[in-house]
C-alpha cells in the first residue's frame, strides 16, 4: 500500500498527526487529508479499476442503503437519551463501525473512546479481550461481542453482545452494498485512483498509530515486556511459528516469575 516515497510520507505524517491528536474522531480528518494528498501527489499507475464486480441491484437501491447508513448514524445519537440502555450500546458501536478506516485494529481508539472512557469497561478488560481476539480466526470486529457482554445493563449479557456485534458490522454492510452499484464507474476515473492511493497510505499510518496507542502504551510497562514482545515478533516473522505457539510462549514467560 506504500510502494513509493510519496505514499510512505503520507503514512508517516498521518501516524504523527494522529499521535498528536486528542480524539479518535481525527481519523476521519486524517483519511480525508490523505485522499487529497493522493489526488495531488500520487501519480503512479493503480490497478484499482481493473477488477470487475457484477451488481444485481439498481443504483437507486444502493442510494437507499447509503441513505439508511447516514440516517442511522444521525438518528441514533439524537434518539438514544429517550430509548432503553441497549440503544446506547447500539449507538456507540454503530458510530465506531461507521467511522473506522483500515480494518479491525484501527477501530481500537474509537472503541476505547466510546467504551472505556465512559467507564463501561475497564482498560484491563478491554486489552485482555483484544489479546484474546488475536488468538482466534475471524474478523477483528468480533471483539465487539465480548465488549457488549461486559457492558453492565439490566438485561442479559447476551443481549449486549448481540446488539454490539450487530451494530458494529451493520454500517460496513450498508456502505458496501450502497457503494457497489456506483463503484464500477468511479473506479475507472484516474482522479479517484489517485485519491484512493492516498487514502490507502493514510490507513497504513492509522494502523501504525493504533499499534502505539492504545496497544503499546497499555501493554509495555518494562524492559521485560519489551523483550518478550520483540522475541515474539522474531518467532512470528522470522521463524514463522504458529501464532498460538508464540502466544503460549509469551504467556509462559510472563507467568514464570510470578509462579516460581
Coordinates of N, CA and C in Angstrom, one line a residue:
X1 N 0.8 -1.2 0.0 CA 0.0 0.0 0.0 C 0.8 1.3 0.0
X2 N 2.1 1.1 0.3 CA 3.0 2.3 0.3 C 4.3 1.9 -0.5
X3 N 4.2 1.7 -1.8 CA 5.3 1.3 -2.6 C 6.3 2.3 -2.9
X4 N 6.0 3.6 -2.7 CA 6.9 4.7 -3.1 C 7.0 5.7 -2.0
X5 N 8.0 6.6 -2.2 CA 8.3 7.6 -1.2 C 7.1 8.5 -0.9
X6 N 6.3 8.9 -1.9 CA 5.2 9.8 -1.6 C 4.2 9.1 -0.7
X7 N 3.8 7.9 -0.9 CA 2.8 7.2 0.0 C 3.4 6.9 1.3
X8 N 4.7 6.6 1.4 CA 5.3 6.4 2.7 C 5.3 7.6 3.5
X9 N 5.5 8.8 2.9 CA 5.5 10.1 3.6 C 4.1 10.3 4.1
X10 N 3.1 10.1 3.2 CA 1.7 10.3 3.7 C 1.4 9.4 4.9
X11 N 1.8 8.2 4.9 CA 1.6 7.2 6.0 C 2.3 7.8 7.3
X12 N 3.5 8.2 7.1 CA 4.3 8.6 8.3 C 3.7 9.9 8.9
X13 N 3.3 10.9 8.0 CA 2.7 12.1 8.5 C 1.3 11.8 9.2
X14 N 0.6 10.9 8.6 CA -0.7 10.5 9.2 C -0.6 10.0 10.6
X15 N 0.4 9.1 10.7 CA 0.6 8.5 12.0 C 1.1 9.5 13.0
X16 N 1.9 10.5 12.6 CA 2.4 11.5 13.5 C 1.2 12.4 13.9
X17 N 0.4 12.8 13.0 CA -0.7 13.7 13.3 C -1.7 13.0 14.3
X18 N -2.0 11.7 14.1 CA -2.9 11.0 14.9 C -2.4 10.9 16.3
X19 N -1.1 10.7 16.5 CA -0.5 10.6 17.8 C -0.5 11.9 18.5
X20 N -0.5 13.0 17.8 CA -0.6 14.3 18.4 C -2.0 14.7 18.7
X21 N -3.0 14.1 18.0 CA -4.4 14.5 18.2 C -5.0 14.0 19.5
X22 N -6.0 14.6 20.0 CA -6.6 14.2 21.3 C -7.8 13.3 21.2
X23 N -8.3 13.1 20.0 CA -9.5 12.4 19.8 C -9.4 11.4 18.7
X24 N -10.1 10.3 18.8 CA -10.1 9.3 17.7 C -10.9 9.8 16.5
X25 N -11.8 10.8 16.7 CA -12.5 11.3 15.6 C -11.6 11.9 14.5
X26 N -10.4 12.3 14.9 CA -9.4 12.9 14.0 C -9.0 11.9 12.9
X27 N -9.4 10.6 13.0 CA -9.1 9.6 12.0 C -9.8 10.0 10.7
X28 N -11.0 10.6 10.8 CA -11.8 11.0 9.6 C -11.0 12.1 8.8
X29 N -10.5 13.1 9.6 CA -9.8 14.2 9.0 C -8.5 13.6 8.4
X30 N -7.8 12.7 9.0 CA -6.6 12.2 8.5 C -6.8 11.5 7.2
X31 N -7.8 10.7 7.1 CA -8.1 9.9 5.9 C -8.5 10.9 4.8
X32 N -9.3 11.9 5.1 CA -9.7 12.9 4.1 C -8.4 13.6 3.6
X33 N -7.6 14.0 4.5 CA -6.3 14.7 4.0 C -5.5 13.8 3.2
X34 N -5.4 12.5 3.6 CA -4.7 11.5 2.8 C -5.2 11.4 1.4
X35 N -6.6 11.4 1.3 CA -7.2 11.4 -0.1 C -6.8 12.6 -0.9
X36 N -6.9 13.8 -0.3 CA -6.5 15.0 -1.0 C -5.0 14.9 -1.4
X37 N -4.2 14.5 -0.5 CA -2.7 14.4 -0.8 C -2.5 13.4 -2.0
X38 N -3.2 12.3 -2.0 CA -3.1 11.3 -3.0 C -3.6 11.9 -4.4
X39 N -4.6 12.7 -4.3 CA -5.1 13.3 -5.5 C -4.1 14.3 -6.1
X40 N -3.4 15.0 -5.3 CA -2.4 16.0 -5.8 C -1.0 15.4 -6.0
X41 N -0.6 14.4 -5.3 CA 0.7 13.9 -5.3 C 1.0 12.5 -5.9
X42 N 0.0 11.7 -5.8 CA 0.2 10.3 -6.3 C -0.1 10.2 -7.8
X43 N 1.0 9.8 -8.5 CA 0.8 9.7 -10.0 C 1.2 8.4 -10.5
X44 N 1.5 7.4 -9.6 CA 1.8 6.1 -10.1 C 0.6 5.4 -10.6
X45 N 0.7 4.5 -11.6 CA -0.4 3.8 -12.1 C -1.0 2.9 -11.0
X46 N -2.3 2.8 -11.0 CA -3.0 2.0 -10.0 C -3.9 0.9 -10.7
X47 N -4.0 -0.2 -10.0 CA -4.8 -1.3 -10.5 C -6.2 -1.4 -9.9
X48 N -6.6 -0.3 -9.3 CA -7.9 -0.3 -8.6 C -9.0 -0.5 -9.5
X49 N -9.0 0.0 -10.7 CA -10.1 -0.1 -11.6 C -10.1 -1.4 -12.4
X50 N -9.2 -2.3 -12.3 CA -9.2 -3.5 -13.1 C -10.2 -4.5 -12.7
X51 N -10.5 -4.7 -11.5 CA -11.4 -5.7 -11.1 C -12.8 -5.3 -11.5
X52 N -13.6 -6.3 -12.0 CA -15.0 -6.1 -12.4 C -15.9 -6.9 -11.4
X53 N -16.8 -6.2 -10.8 CA -17.8 -6.7 -9.9 C -19.2 -6.6 -10.5
X54 N -19.9 -7.7 -10.6 CA -21.3 -7.7 -11.1 C -22.2 -7.4 -10.0
X55 N -23.0 -6.4 -10.1 CA -24.0 -6.0 -9.1 C -25.4 -6.2 -9.7
X56 N -26.2 -6.9 -8.9 CA -27.5 -7.4 -9.4 C -28.7 -6.6 -8.9
X57 N -28.4 -5.4 -8.4 CA -29.4 -4.5 -7.9 C -29.1 -3.1 -8.4
X58 N -30.2 -2.2 -8.4 CA -30.1 -0.9 -9.0 C -29.3 0.1 -8.2
X59 N -28.9 1.2 -8.9 CA -28.2 2.3 -8.2 C -29.2 3.0 -7.2
X60 N -30.5 2.9 -7.5 CA -31.5 3.5 -6.6 C -31.5 2.8 -5.3
X61 N -31.5 1.5 -5.3 CA -31.4 0.7 -4.1 C -30.1 1.0 -3.3
X62 N -29.0 1.1 -4.1 CA -27.7 1.4 -3.5 C -27.8 2.8 -2.8
X63 N -28.4 3.8 -3.4 CA -28.6 5.1 -2.8 C -29.5 5.0 -1.6
X64 N -30.5 4.2 -1.6 CA -31.4 4.0 -0.4 C -30.6 3.4 0.8
X65 N -29.7 2.5 0.5 CA -28.9 1.9 1.5 C -27.9 2.9 2.1
X66 N -27.3 3.7 1.2 CA -26.4 4.8 1.7 C -27.2 5.8 2.6
X67 N -28.4 6.1 2.1 CA -29.2 7.0 2.9 C -29.6 6.4 4.3
X68 N -29.9 5.1 4.3 CA -30.1 4.4 5.6 C -28.9 4.4 6.5
X69 N -27.7 4.3 5.9 CA -26.5 4.4 6.7 C -26.4 5.7 7.4
X70 N -26.6 6.8 6.7 CA -26.4 8.1 7.3 C -27.6 8.4 8.2
X71 N -28.8 7.9 7.9 CA -29.9 8.2 8.8 C -29.7 7.5 10.2
X72 N -29.2 6.3 10.2 CA -29.0 5.6 11.5 C -27.8 6.3 12.2
X73 N -26.8 6.8 11.5 CA -25.7 7.5 12.1 C -26.1 8.7 12.8
X74 N -27.1 9.4 12.2 CA -27.5 10.7 12.8 C -28.6 10.5 13.8
X75 N -29.6 9.5 13.5 CA -30.7 9.4 14.4 C -30.4 8.7 15.7
X76 N -29.5 7.8 15.7 CA -29.2 7.1 17.0 C -28.8 8.0 18.1
X77 N -27.8 8.9 17.8 CA -27.4 9.8 18.9 C -28.5 10.7 19.4
X78 N -29.4 11.1 18.5 CA -30.5 12.0 18.9 C -31.5 11.3 19.7
X79 N -31.8 10.1 19.3 CA -32.9 9.3 20.0 C -32.4 8.6 21.2
X80 N -31.1 8.3 21.3 CA -30.6 7.5 22.4 C -31.0 7.9 23.8
X81 N -31.0 9.2 24.1 CA -31.4 9.6 25.5 C -32.8 9.2 25.9
X82 N -33.7 9.0 24.9 CA -35.1 8.7 25.2 C -35.4 7.2 25.0
X83 N -34.4 6.4 24.8 CA -34.6 5.0 24.5 C -33.9 4.1 25.5
X84 N -34.2 2.8 25.6 CA -33.6 1.9 26.5 C -32.1 1.9 26.4
X85 N -31.4 1.4 27.4 CA -29.9 1.4 27.5 C -29.2 0.7 26.4
X86 N -29.9 -0.4 25.9 CA -29.3 -1.1 24.8 C -29.0 -0.2 23.6
X87 N -29.9 0.8 23.4 CA -29.7 1.7 22.3 C -28.4 2.5 22.4
X88 N -28.0 2.8 23.7 CA -26.7 3.5 23.9 C -25.5 2.6 23.4
X89 N -25.6 1.3 23.7 CA -24.6 0.3 23.1 C -24.7 0.3 21.6
X90 N -25.9 0.3 21.1 CA -26.0 0.3 19.6 C -25.4 1.5 19.0
X91 N -25.7 2.7 19.6 CA -25.1 4.0 19.1 C -23.6 4.0 19.1
X92 N -23.0 3.5 20.2 CA -21.6 3.6 20.3 C -20.9 2.7 19.3
X93 N -21.4 1.5 19.2 CA -20.8 0.5 18.3 C -21.1 0.8 16.8
X94 N -22.2 1.4 16.5 CA -22.5 1.8 15.1 C -21.6 2.9 14.7
X95 N -21.4 3.9 15.6 CA -20.6 5.0 15.3 C -19.1 4.6 15.1
X96 N -18.6 3.7 15.9 CA -17.3 3.1 15.7 C -17.2 2.4 14.4
X97 N -18.1 1.6 14.1 CA -18.1 0.8 12.8 C -18.2 1.7 11.6
X98 N -18.9 2.8 11.8 CA -19.2 3.7 10.6 C -17.9 4.6 10.4
X99 N -17.2 4.9 11.4 CA -16.1 5.9 11.2 C -14.7 5.3 11.0
X100 N -14.6 4.0 11.2 CA -13.3 3.3 11.1 C -12.9 3.1 9.7
X101 N -11.6 3.3 9.5 CA -11.0 3.1 8.2 C -9.8 2.2 8.4
X102 N -9.7 1.2 7.5 CA -8.4 0.4 7.5 C -8.5 -1.0 8.2
X103 N -9.6 -1.4 8.7 CA -9.7 -2.7 9.4 C -9.8 -2.7 10.9
X104 N -9.9 -3.8 11.4 CA -10.2 -4.0 12.8 C -9.3 -3.3 13.8
X105 N -8.0 -3.3 13.6 CA -7.1 -2.7 14.6 C -7.3 -1.2 14.7
X106 N -7.7 -0.6 13.6 CA -7.8 0.9 13.7 C -9.1 1.3 14.5
X107 N -10.0 0.3 14.7 CA -11.2 0.6 15.5 C -10.9 0.7 17.0
X108 N -9.7 0.3 17.4 CA -9.4 0.3 18.9 C -9.5 1.7 19.5
X109 N -8.9 2.7 18.9 CA -9.0 4.0 19.5 C -10.5 4.5 19.6
X110 N -11.3 4.2 18.6 CA -12.7 4.6 18.6 C -13.4 3.9 19.7
X111 N -13.2 2.6 19.8 CA -13.9 1.8 20.8 C -13.4 2.2 22.2
X112 N -12.1 2.5 22.4 CA -11.6 2.9 23.7 C -12.3 4.2 24.1
X113 N -12.4 5.2 23.2 CA -13.1 6.4 23.5 C -14.5 6.3 23.8
X114 N -15.2 5.3 23.1 CA -16.7 5.1 23.3 C -17.0 4.2 24.5
X115 N -16.1 3.2 24.8 CA -16.5 2.2 25.7 C -15.7 2.3 27.0
X116 N -14.4 2.6 26.9 CA -13.5 2.6 28.1 C -13.6 4.0 28.8
X117 N -13.5 5.1 28.1 CA -13.5 6.4 28.8 C -14.8 6.7 29.5
X118 N -16.0 6.2 29.1 CA -17.2 6.4 29.9 C -17.3 5.5 31.1
X119 N -16.4 4.5 31.2 CA -16.4 3.7 32.3 C -17.2 2.4 32.2
X120 N -17.7 2.1 31.0 CA -18.5 0.9 30.8 C -17.6 -0.4 31.0
X121 N -16.4 -0.3 30.5 CA -15.4 -1.4 30.5 C -14.1 -0.9 31.0
X122 N -13.4 -1.6 31.8 CA -12.1 -1.2 32.3 C -11.0 -1.4 31.2
X123 N -10.0 -0.6 31.2 CA -8.9 -0.7 30.2 C -8.3 -2.1 30.2
X124 N -8.1 -2.7 31.4 CA -7.6 -4.0 31.6 C -8.4 -5.1 30.9
X125 N -9.7 -5.0 31.1 CA -10.7 -6.0 30.4 C -10.7 -5.7 28.9
X126 N -10.6 -4.4 28.5 CA -10.6 -4.1 27.1 C -9.4 -4.7 26.4
X127 N -8.2 -4.5 26.9 CA -7.0 -5.1 26.3 C -6.9 -6.6 26.4
X128 N -7.4 -7.2 27.5 CA -7.5 -8.6 27.6 C -8.3 -9.2 26.5
X129 N -9.5 -8.6 26.2 CA -10.3 -9.1 25.2 C -9.7 -8.9 23.8
X130 N -9.0 -7.8 23.6 CA -8.2 -7.6 22.3 C -7.2 -8.7 22.2
X131 N -6.5 -9.0 23.2 CA -5.4 -10.1 23.1 C -6.1 -11.4 22.8
X132 N -7.2 -11.7 23.5 CA -7.9 -13.0 23.2 C -8.4 -13.1 21.8
X133 N -8.8 -11.9 21.2 CA -9.3 -11.9 19.9 C -8.2 -12.2 18.9
X134 N -7.0 -11.9 19.2 CA -5.9 -12.3 18.3 C -5.6 -13.7 18.2
X135 N -6.1 -14.5 19.2 CA -5.8 -15.9 19.2 C -6.7 -16.8 18.4
X136 N -7.8 -16.2 18.0 CA -8.9 -16.9 17.2 C -9.0 -16.4 15.8
X137 N -9.4 -17.2 14.9 CA -9.6 -16.7 13.5 C -10.9 -15.9 13.4
X138 N -11.0 -15.1 12.3 CA -12.2 -14.3 12.1 C -11.9 -12.8 12.2
X139 N -12.8 -12.0 11.8 CA -12.6 -10.6 11.8 C -12.4 -10.0 13.2
X140 N -11.6 -8.9 13.2 CA -11.3 -8.3 14.5 C -12.6 -7.7 15.1
X141 N -13.6 -7.3 14.3 CA -14.8 -6.7 14.8 C -15.6 -7.6 15.7
X142 N -15.3 -8.9 15.6 CA -16.0 -9.8 16.5 C -15.7 -9.5 18.0
X143 N -14.6 -8.8 18.2 CA -14.2 -8.3 19.6 C -15.4 -7.5 20.2
X144 N -16.3 -7.0 19.3 CA -17.4 -6.2 19.8 C -18.3 -7.0 20.7
X145 N -18.5 -8.3 20.4 CA -19.4 -9.1 21.1 C -19.0 -9.2 22.6
X146 N -17.7 -9.4 22.7 CA -17.1 -9.5 24.1 C -17.3 -8.2 24.9
X147 N -17.1 -7.1 24.2 CA -17.3 -5.8 24.9 C -18.8 -5.6 25.3
X148 N -19.6 -6.0 24.3 CA -21.1 -5.8 24.6 C -21.5 -6.6 25.8
X149 N -21.0 -7.8 25.9 CA -21.4 -8.7 27.0 C -20.9 -8.1 28.4
X150 N -19.7 -7.4 28.4 CA -19.2 -6.8 29.6 C -19.9 -5.6 30.1
X151 N -20.5 -4.8 29.1 CA -21.2 -3.6 29.5 C -22.3 -3.9 30.4
X152 N -22.4 -3.3 31.6 CA -23.5 -3.5 32.5 C -24.8 -3.0 32.1
X153 N -25.8 -3.8 32.0 CA -27.2 -3.4 31.6 C -28.1 -4.2 32.5
X154 N -29.4 -3.8 32.4 CA -30.4 -4.5 33.2 C -30.9 -5.8 32.5
X155 N -30.4 -6.0 31.3 CA -30.8 -7.2 30.5 C -29.6 -8.2 30.6
X156 N -29.8 -9.4 29.9 CA -28.8 -10.4 29.9 C -27.6 -9.9 29.1
X157 N -26.4 -10.3 29.5 CA -25.2 -10.0 28.8 C -25.2 -10.5 27.3
X158 N -26.0 -11.5 27.1 CA -26.2 -12.0 25.7 C -26.8 -10.9 24.8
X159 N -27.8 -10.2 25.3 CA -28.3 -9.1 24.5 C -27.3 -8.0 24.2
X160 N -26.5 -7.7 25.2 CA -25.5 -6.7 25.0 C -24.5 -7.1 23.9
X161 N -24.1 -8.4 23.9 CA -23.2 -9.0 22.9 C -23.8 -8.9 21.5
X162 N -25.1 -9.3 21.4 CA -25.8 -9.4 20.1 C -25.9 -8.0 19.6
X163 N -26.3 -7.0 20.4 CA -26.5 -5.6 19.9 C -25.2 -5.0 19.5
X164 N -24.1 -5.2 20.3 CA -22.8 -4.7 20.0 C -22.3 -5.3 18.7
X165 N -22.4 -6.6 18.6 CA -21.9 -7.3 17.4 C -22.6 -6.8 16.1
X166 N -24.0 -6.8 16.2 CA -24.8 -6.5 15.0 C -24.5 -5.0 14.6
X167 N -24.5 -4.1 15.5 CA -24.4 -2.7 15.1 C -22.9 -2.4 14.8
X168 N -22.0 -3.2 15.1 CA -20.6 -3.0 14.7 C -20.4 -3.3 13.2
X169 N -21.1 -4.4 12.8 CA -20.9 -4.8 11.4 C -21.9 -4.1 10.5
X170 N -23.1 -3.6 11.0 CA -24.1 -3.1 10.1 C -23.6 -1.9 9.2
X171 N -22.9 -0.9 9.8 CA -22.5 0.2 8.9 C -21.6 -0.3 7.7
X172 N -20.8 -1.2 7.9 CA -19.9 -1.7 6.8 C -20.7 -2.4 5.8
X173 N -21.7 -3.2 6.2 CA -22.6 -3.8 5.2 C -23.4 -2.8 4.4
X174 N -23.9 -1.8 5.1 CA -24.7 -0.8 4.4 C -23.8 0.0 3.4
X175 N -22.6 0.4 3.8 CA -21.7 1.1 3.0 C -21.3 0.3 1.7
X176 N -20.9 -0.9 1.9 CA -20.5 -1.7 0.8 C -21.7 -1.9 -0.2
X177 N -22.8 -2.3 0.3 CA -24.0 -2.5 -0.5 C -24.4 -1.2 -1.2
X178 N -24.3 -0.1 -0.5 CA -24.7 1.2 -1.2 C -23.7 1.7 -2.2
X179 N -22.4 1.4 -2.0 CA -21.4 2.0 -2.9 C -21.2 1.1 -4.1
X180 N -21.4 -0.2 -4.0 CA -21.1 -1.2 -5.1 C -21.7 -0.8 -6.4
X181 N -23.0 -0.4 -6.5 CA -23.5 -0.1 -7.8 C -22.8 1.1 -8.5
X182 N -22.2 2.0 -7.7 CA -21.5 3.2 -8.2 C -20.1 2.9 -8.4
X183 N -19.5 1.9 -7.8 CA -18.1 1.7 -7.7 C -17.5 1.4 -9.1
X184 N -18.1 0.6 -9.9 CA -17.5 0.3 -11.2 C -17.2 1.5 -12.0
X185 N -18.1 2.5 -12.0 CA -17.8 3.7 -12.8 C -16.8 4.5 -12.1
X186 N -16.8 4.7 -10.8 CA -15.9 5.5 -10.1 C -14.5 5.0 -10.2
X187 N -14.3 3.7 -10.1 CA -13.0 3.1 -10.1 C -12.3 3.2 -11.4
X188 N -13.0 3.6 -12.5 CA -12.3 3.8 -13.8 C -11.7 5.2 -13.9
X189 N -12.1 6.1 -13.0 CA -11.6 7.5 -13.0 C -10.2 7.6 -12.5
X190 N -9.3 8.2 -13.2 CA -7.9 8.4 -12.8 C -7.8 9.1 -11.5
X191 N -8.6 10.2 -11.4 CA -8.5 11.0 -10.1 C -9.0 10.2 -8.9
X192 N -10.0 9.3 -9.1 CA -10.4 8.5 -8.0 C -9.3 7.5 -7.6
X193 N -8.6 7.0 -8.5 CA -7.5 6.1 -8.2 C -6.4 6.8 -7.5
X194 N -6.1 8.0 -7.8 CA -5.1 8.8 -7.1 C -5.5 9.0 -5.7
X195 N -6.8 9.4 -5.5 CA -7.3 9.7 -4.2 C -7.2 8.4 -3.3
X196 N -7.6 7.3 -3.9 CA -7.6 6.0 -3.2 C -6.2 5.6 -2.8
X197 N -5.3 5.9 -3.6 CA -3.9 5.6 -3.3 C -3.4 6.4 -2.0
X198 N -3.8 7.7 -2.0 CA -3.5 8.5 -0.8 C -4.3 8.0 0.5
X199 N -5.5 7.6 0.3 CA -6.3 7.0 1.4 C -5.7 5.8 1.9
X200 N -5.3 4.9 1.0 CA -4.6 3.6 1.5 C -3.4 3.9 2.3
X201 N -2.6 4.9 1.8 CA -1.4 5.2 2.5 C -1.7 5.8 3.9
X202 N -2.8 6.6 4.0 CA -3.2 7.2 5.3 C -3.6 6.1 6.2
X203 N -4.3 5.0 5.7 CA -4.7 3.9 6.5 C -3.5 3.2 7.1
X204 N -2.4 3.1 6.4 CA -1.2 2.5 6.9 C -0.7 3.3 8.1
X205 N -0.8 4.6 8.0 CA -0.5 5.5 9.2 C -1.4 5.3 10.3
X206 N -2.7 5.1 10.0 CA -3.7 4.8 11.1 C -3.3 3.5 11.9
X207 N -2.9 2.5 11.1 CA -2.6 1.3 11.8 C -1.3 1.4 12.6
X208 N -0.4 2.2 12.2 CA 0.8 2.5 12.9 C 0.5 3.2 14.2
X209 N -0.4 4.2 14.1 CA -0.7 5.0 15.3 C -1.5 4.1 16.3
X210 N -2.4 3.2 15.8 CA -3.2 2.3 16.7 C -2.3 1.3 17.3
X211 N -1.2 0.9 16.7 CA -0.2 0.0 17.3 C 0.4 0.6 18.6
X212 N 0.7 1.9 18.5 CA 1.3 2.6 19.6 C 0.2 2.9 20.7
X213 N -0.9 3.5 20.3 CA -1.9 3.9 21.2 C -3.3 3.4 20.7
X214 N -3.9 2.5 21.4 CA -3.7 2.1 22.8 C -2.9 0.9 23.1
X215 N -2.4 0.2 22.1 CA -1.8 -1.2 22.4 C -0.5 -1.1 23.1
X216 N 0.5 -0.4 22.5 CA 1.9 -0.4 23.1 C 1.9 0.3 24.5
X217 N 1.3 1.5 24.6 CA 1.4 2.2 25.8 C 0.7 1.5 27.0
X218 N -0.3 0.7 26.6 CA -1.0 0.0 27.7 C -0.5 -1.4 28.0
X219 N 0.4 -1.9 27.1 CA 0.8 -3.3 27.3 C 2.3 -3.4 27.7
X220 N 3.1 -2.4 27.3 CA 4.6 -2.4 27.6 C 4.9 -1.5 28.8
X221 N 5.2 -2.1 29.9 CA 5.4 -1.4 31.1 C 6.9 -1.4 31.6
X222 N 7.7 -2.3 31.0 CA 9.0 -2.5 31.5 C 9.9 -3.0 30.3
X223 N 11.2 -3.1 30.6 CA 12.1 -3.7 29.6 C 11.8 -5.1 29.4
X224 N 11.3 -5.8 30.4 CA 11.0 -7.2 30.3 C 9.8 -7.4 29.3
X225 N 8.8 -6.6 29.4 CA 7.7 -6.6 28.5 C 8.1 -6.4 27.1
X226 N 9.0 -5.4 26.9 CA 9.5 -5.1 25.5 C 10.3 -6.3 25.0
X227 N 11.2 -6.9 25.8 CA 12.0 -8.0 25.4 C 11.1 -9.2 25.0
X228 N 10.0 -9.5 25.7 CA 9.1 -10.5 25.4 C 8.4 -10.2 24.0
X229 N 8.0 -9.0 23.8 CA 7.4 -8.6 22.6 C 8.3 -8.8 21.4
X230 N 9.5 -8.3 21.5 CA 10.5 -8.5 20.4 C 10.7 -9.9 20.1
X231 N 10.9 -10.7 21.2 CA 11.1 -12.2 21.0 C 9.9 -12.8 20.3
X232 N 8.7 -12.4 20.7 CA 7.5 -12.9 20.0 C 7.5 -12.5 18.5
X233 N 7.9 -11.3 18.2 CA 7.9 -10.8 16.9 C 8.9 -11.6 16.0
X234 N 10.0 -11.9 16.6 CA 11.0 -12.7 15.9 C 10.5 -14.1 15.6
X235 N 9.9 -14.7 16.6 CA 9.3 -16.1 16.5 C 8.2 -16.1 15.4
X236 N 7.5 -15.0 15.3 CA 6.3 -15.0 14.4 C 6.8 -14.7 12.9
X237 N 7.7 -13.6 12.8 CA 8.0 -13.2 11.5 C 9.2 -13.9 10.8
X238 N 10.2 -14.2 11.7 CA 11.4 -14.8 11.1 C 11.4 -16.3 11.2
X239 N 10.9 -16.9 12.3 CA 10.8 -18.3 12.4 C 9.5 -18.9 11.9
X240 N 8.5 -18.0 11.6 CA 7.2 -18.5 11.1 C 6.5 -19.5 11.9
X241 N 6.6 -19.3 13.2 CA 5.9 -20.2 14.1 C 4.4 -19.9 14.2
X242 N 3.6 -20.8 14.6 CA 2.1 -20.6 14.7 C 1.9 -19.5 15.8
X243 N 0.9 -18.6 15.5 CA 0.6 -17.6 16.5 C 0.2 -18.2 17.8
X244 N -0.4 -19.3 17.8 CA -0.8 -20.0 19.1 C 0.5 -20.3 19.9
X245 N 1.5 -20.8 19.2 CA 2.7 -21.2 19.9 C 3.4 -19.9 20.4
X246 N 3.4 -18.8 19.6 CA 4.0 -17.6 20.1 C 3.3 -17.0 21.3
X247 N 2.0 -17.0 21.3 CA 1.2 -16.5 22.4 C 1.4 -17.4 23.7
X248 N 1.4 -18.7 23.5 CA 1.7 -19.6 24.6 C 3.1 -19.4 25.2
X249 N 4.1 -19.2 24.3 CA 5.4 -18.9 24.8 C 5.5 -17.6 25.6
X250 N 4.9 -16.6 25.0 CA 5.0 -15.3 25.7 C 4.2 -15.3 27.0
X251 N 3.1 -16.0 27.1 CA 2.3 -16.1 28.3 C 3.1 -16.9 29.4
X252 N 3.8 -18.0 28.9 CA 4.5 -18.8 29.9 C 5.7 -18.0 30.4
X253 N 6.4 -17.2 29.6 CA 7.5 -16.4 30.0 C 7.0 -15.3 31.0
X254 N 5.8 -14.8 30.8 CA 5.3 -13.7 31.7 C 4.9 -14.3 33.0
X255 N 4.3 -15.5 33.0 CA 3.8 -16.1 34.3 C 4.9 -16.8 35.1
X256 N 6.0 -17.2 34.5 CA 7.0 -18.0 35.2 C 7.5 -17.3 36.4
X257 N 8.0 -16.0 36.3 CA 8.5 -15.3 37.5 C 7.4 -15.2 38.6
X258 N 6.1 -15.1 38.2 CA 5.1 -14.9 39.2 C 4.8 -16.2 40.0
X259 N 4.8 -17.4 39.2 CA 4.5 -18.7 39.8 C 5.7 -19.3 40.5
X260 N 6.9 -19.0 40.1 CA 8.1 -19.7 40.7 C 9.1 -18.7 41.2

